[in-house]
Amino acid sequence: MSRRLGALTLVGALALVPLLPSAAGAAETPAAPPVGAVARLKAAPVGVWNGIVTFPSGQVEARMSLRPNGTLCLIAPPPGPDGGIEGRGTWHSTGRNTFTFTVKERFFDGAGTTTGYLTATHRATLRGDRFTTVGEGAFLDAAGNEQDSFSVTSQMRRESRTDAC
């Protein structure tokens, strides 16, 4: 794996904040949970969150938005001439103060051509306006072949109770 792809793998460990800007166009969006399930949510992580993601070789800052309908998106600046990263996913409550989320990021070059993907699943514990996670991720090449897998943790703080997707 190239040094650049290795760096992208680490940045996408939580699949939240890219080192490259995001681009127009959507990554494949996972299905949202059924409407009835959203109405029964116990943990209420809706809003914009930012914090630190830690993985075996370092840390990155992360920013994401969770919507009331059970979807989430990465928050990133507009695309640059060298491409970027975009990502979407779903979340659902698993208990009084817990929830899980999954996300898929698409990495692309300046022409918009997909160069790889990152998928991740996290288990979160919510305490007020903070949550922590443990999770697993995998980096895939443009053809969908797994190149690397890893574990991550994070510490996130709510920036807003309004989603920004």
GROMACS .gro file of C-alpha atoms in nm:
model
  165
    1MET     CA    1   0.000   0.000   0.000
    2SER     CA    2   0.139   0.343  -0.083
    3ARG     CA    3   0.235   0.588   0.191
    4ARG     CA    4  -0.056   0.816   0.086
    5LEU     CA    5  -0.314   0.534   0.100
    6GLY     CA    6  -0.173   0.425   0.436
    7ALA     CA    7  -0.224   0.777   0.570
    8LEU     CA    8  -0.579   0.783   0.437
    9THR     CA    9  -0.646   0.452   0.612
   10LEU     CA   10  -0.543   0.602   0.943
   11VAL     CA   11  -0.742   0.920   0.887
   12GLY     CA   12  -1.048   0.721   0.799
   13ALA     CA   13  -1.012   0.496   1.101
   14LEU     CA   14  -1.328   0.631   1.254
   15ALA     CA   15  -1.445   0.740   0.912
   16LEU     CA   16  -1.524   1.082   1.037
   17VAL     CA   17  -1.278   1.346   0.926
   18PRO     CA   18  -1.072   1.329   0.610
   19LEU     CA   19  -0.730   1.483   0.558
   20LEU     CA   20  -0.849   1.562   0.207
   21PRO     CA   21  -1.156   1.779   0.143
   22SER     CA   22  -1.483   1.607   0.055
   23ALA     CA   23  -1.640   1.627  -0.288
   24ALA     CA   24  -1.982   1.672  -0.439
   25GLY     CA   25  -2.163   1.346  -0.504
   26ALA     CA   26  -2.263   1.094  -0.248
   27ALA     CA   27  -2.091   0.786  -0.121
   28GLU     CA   28  -2.309   0.481  -0.121
   29THR     CA   29  -2.556   0.552   0.159
   30PRO     CA   30  -2.641   0.266   0.394
   31ALA     CA   31  -3.011   0.214   0.457
   32ALA     CA   32  -3.161   0.410   0.746
   33PRO     CA   33  -3.330   0.221   1.029
   34PRO     CA   34  -3.709   0.181   1.008
   35VAL     CA   35  -3.909   0.488   1.115
   36GLY     CA   36  -4.060   0.301   1.413
   37ALA     CA   37  -3.711   0.220   1.541
   38VAL     CA   38  -3.610   0.586   1.525
   39ALA     CA   39  -3.915   0.681   1.733
   40ARG     CA   40  -3.801   0.439   2.007
   41LEU     CA   41  -3.448   0.576   2.036
   42LYS     CA   42  -3.311   0.578   2.388
   43ALA     CA   43  -2.966   0.732   2.340
   44ALA     CA   44  -3.006   1.073   2.174
   45PRO     CA   45  -2.682   1.153   1.989
   46VAL     CA   46  -2.845   1.383   1.731
   47GLY     CA   47  -2.628   1.680   1.637
   48VAL     CA   48  -2.278   1.774   1.533
   49TRP     CA   49  -1.989   1.607   1.716
   50ASN     CA   50  -1.615   1.668   1.715
   51GLY     CA   51  -1.324   1.511   1.895
   52ILE     CA   52  -1.020   1.288   1.872
   53VAL     CA   53  -0.992   0.944   1.711
   54THR     CA   54  -0.707   0.723   1.830
   55PHE     CA   55  -0.573   0.429   1.630
   56PRO     CA   56  -0.258   0.214   1.662
   57SER     CA   57  -0.024   0.464   1.493
   58GLY     CA   58  -0.167   0.801   1.595
   59GLN     CA   59  -0.462   1.036   1.636
   60VAL     CA   60  -0.678   1.259   1.413
   61GLU     CA   61  -0.942   1.522   1.478
   62ALA     CA   62  -1.290   1.412   1.376
   63ARG     CA   63  -1.620   1.588   1.294
   64MET     CA   64  -1.954   1.427   1.202
   65SER     CA   65  -2.328   1.489   1.216
   66LEU     CA   66  -2.595   1.244   1.333
   67ARG     CA   67  -2.952   1.301   1.212
   68PRO     CA   68  -3.280   1.217   1.392
   69ASN     CA   69  -3.373   0.970   1.113
   70GLY     CA   70  -3.078   0.743   1.200
   71THR     CA   71  -2.838   0.859   0.926
   72LEU     CA   72  -2.503   1.031   0.963
   73CYS     CA   73  -2.262   1.220   0.743
   74LEU     CA   74  -1.904   1.336   0.756
   75ILE     CA   75  -1.861   1.712   0.772
   76ALA     CA   76  -1.579   1.841   0.555
   77PRO     CA   77  -1.475   2.150   0.353
   78PRO     CA   78  -1.546   2.173  -0.023
   79PRO     CA   79  -1.340   1.953  -0.257
   80GLY     CA   80  -0.993   2.058  -0.364
   81PRO     CA   81  -0.811   2.005  -0.691
   82ASP     CA   82  -0.653   1.683  -0.561
   83GLY     CA   83  -0.984   1.514  -0.468
   84GLY     CA   84  -1.117   1.429  -0.127
   85ILE     CA   85  -1.325   1.198   0.090
   86GLU     CA   86  -1.699   1.172   0.143
   87GLY     CA   87  -1.889   0.948   0.379
   88ARG     CA   88  -2.232   0.850   0.500
   89GLY     CA   89  -2.371   0.591   0.738
   90THR     CA   90  -2.637   0.495   0.989
   91TRP     CA   91  -2.668   0.491   1.366
   92HIS     CA   92  -2.915   0.334   1.610
   93SER     CA   93  -2.969   0.319   1.982
   94THR     CA   94  -2.872  -0.003   2.159
   95GLY     CA   95  -2.966   0.097   2.514
   96ARG     CA   96  -3.028   0.378   2.758
   97ASN     CA   97  -2.686   0.540   2.702
   98THR     CA   98  -2.544   0.340   2.413
   99PHE     CA   99  -2.564   0.338   2.035
  100THR     CA  100  -2.378   0.198   1.736
  101PHE     CA  101  -2.292   0.348   1.403
  102THR     CA  102  -2.152   0.230   1.072
  103VAL     CA  103  -2.003   0.444   0.802
  104LYS     CA  104  -1.860   0.405   0.454
  105GLU     CA  105  -1.615   0.659   0.311
  106ARG     CA  106  -1.521   0.695  -0.052
  107PHE     CA  107  -1.174   0.832  -0.134
  108PHE     CA  108  -1.143   0.999  -0.476
  109ASP     CA  109  -0.890   1.184  -0.687
  110GLY     CA  110  -0.915   1.526  -0.854
  111ALA     CA  111  -1.111   1.380  -1.146
  112GLY     CA  112  -1.367   1.225  -0.908
  113THR     CA  113  -1.241   0.870  -0.971
  114THR     CA  114  -1.274   0.641  -0.669
  115THR     CA  115  -0.933   0.543  -0.529
  116GLY     CA  116  -1.053   0.341  -0.229
  117TYR     CA  117  -1.304   0.301   0.053
  118LEU     CA  118  -1.308   0.279   0.427
  119THR     CA  119  -1.577   0.102   0.628
  120ALA     CA  120  -1.613   0.121   1.004
  121THR     CA  121  -1.844   0.005   1.283
  122HIS     CA  122  -1.841   0.164   1.630
  123ARG     CA  123  -2.000   0.100   1.967
  124ALA     CA  124  -2.058   0.423   2.160
  125THR     CA  125  -2.135   0.515   2.520
  126LEU     CA  126  -2.314   0.848   2.564
  127ARG     CA  127  -2.274   1.061   2.879
  128GLY     CA  128  -2.442   1.401   2.845
  129ASP     CA  129  -2.278   1.590   2.560
  130ARG     CA  130  -1.988   1.346   2.523
  131PHE     CA  131  -1.948   0.996   2.388
  132THR     CA  132  -1.665   0.746   2.364
  133THR     CA  133  -1.635   0.464   2.114
  134VAL     CA  134  -1.452   0.144   2.041
  135GLY     CA  135  -1.463   0.016   1.688
  136GLU     CA  136  -1.319  -0.168   1.395
  137GLY     CA  137  -1.245  -0.048   1.044
  138ALA     CA  138  -1.120  -0.175   0.712
  139PHE     CA  139  -0.960  -0.004   0.415
  140LEU     CA  140  -1.062  -0.133   0.071
  141ASP     CA  141  -0.907  -0.059  -0.266
  142ALA     CA  142  -1.116   0.087  -0.550
  143ALA     CA  143  -1.230  -0.264  -0.650
  144GLY     CA  144  -1.355  -0.338  -0.296
  145ASN     CA  145  -1.070  -0.571  -0.191
  146GLU     CA  146  -0.972  -0.538   0.176
  147GLN     CA  147  -0.622  -0.396   0.217
  148ASP     CA  148  -0.600  -0.341   0.592
  149SER     CA  149  -0.809  -0.368   0.909
  150PHE     CA  150  -0.763  -0.195   1.244
  151SER     CA  151  -0.922  -0.103   1.577
  152VAL     CA  152  -0.994   0.251   1.699
  153THR     CA  153  -1.127   0.444   1.997
  154SER     CA  154  -1.262   0.798   2.012
  155GLN     CA  155  -1.367   1.073   2.249
  156MET     CA  156  -1.630   1.306   2.102
  157ARG     CA  157  -1.800   1.623   2.228
  158ARG     CA  158  -2.130   1.765   2.102
  159GLU     CA  159  -2.090   2.095   1.920
  160SER     CA  160  -2.458   2.140   1.837
  161ARG     CA  161  -2.790   1.958   1.889
  162THR     CA  162  -2.888   2.042   1.530
  163ASP     CA  163  -2.772   1.805   1.257
  164ALA     CA  164  -2.571   1.945   0.966
  165CYS     CA  165  -2.610   1.684   0.690
   0.00000   0.00000   0.00000
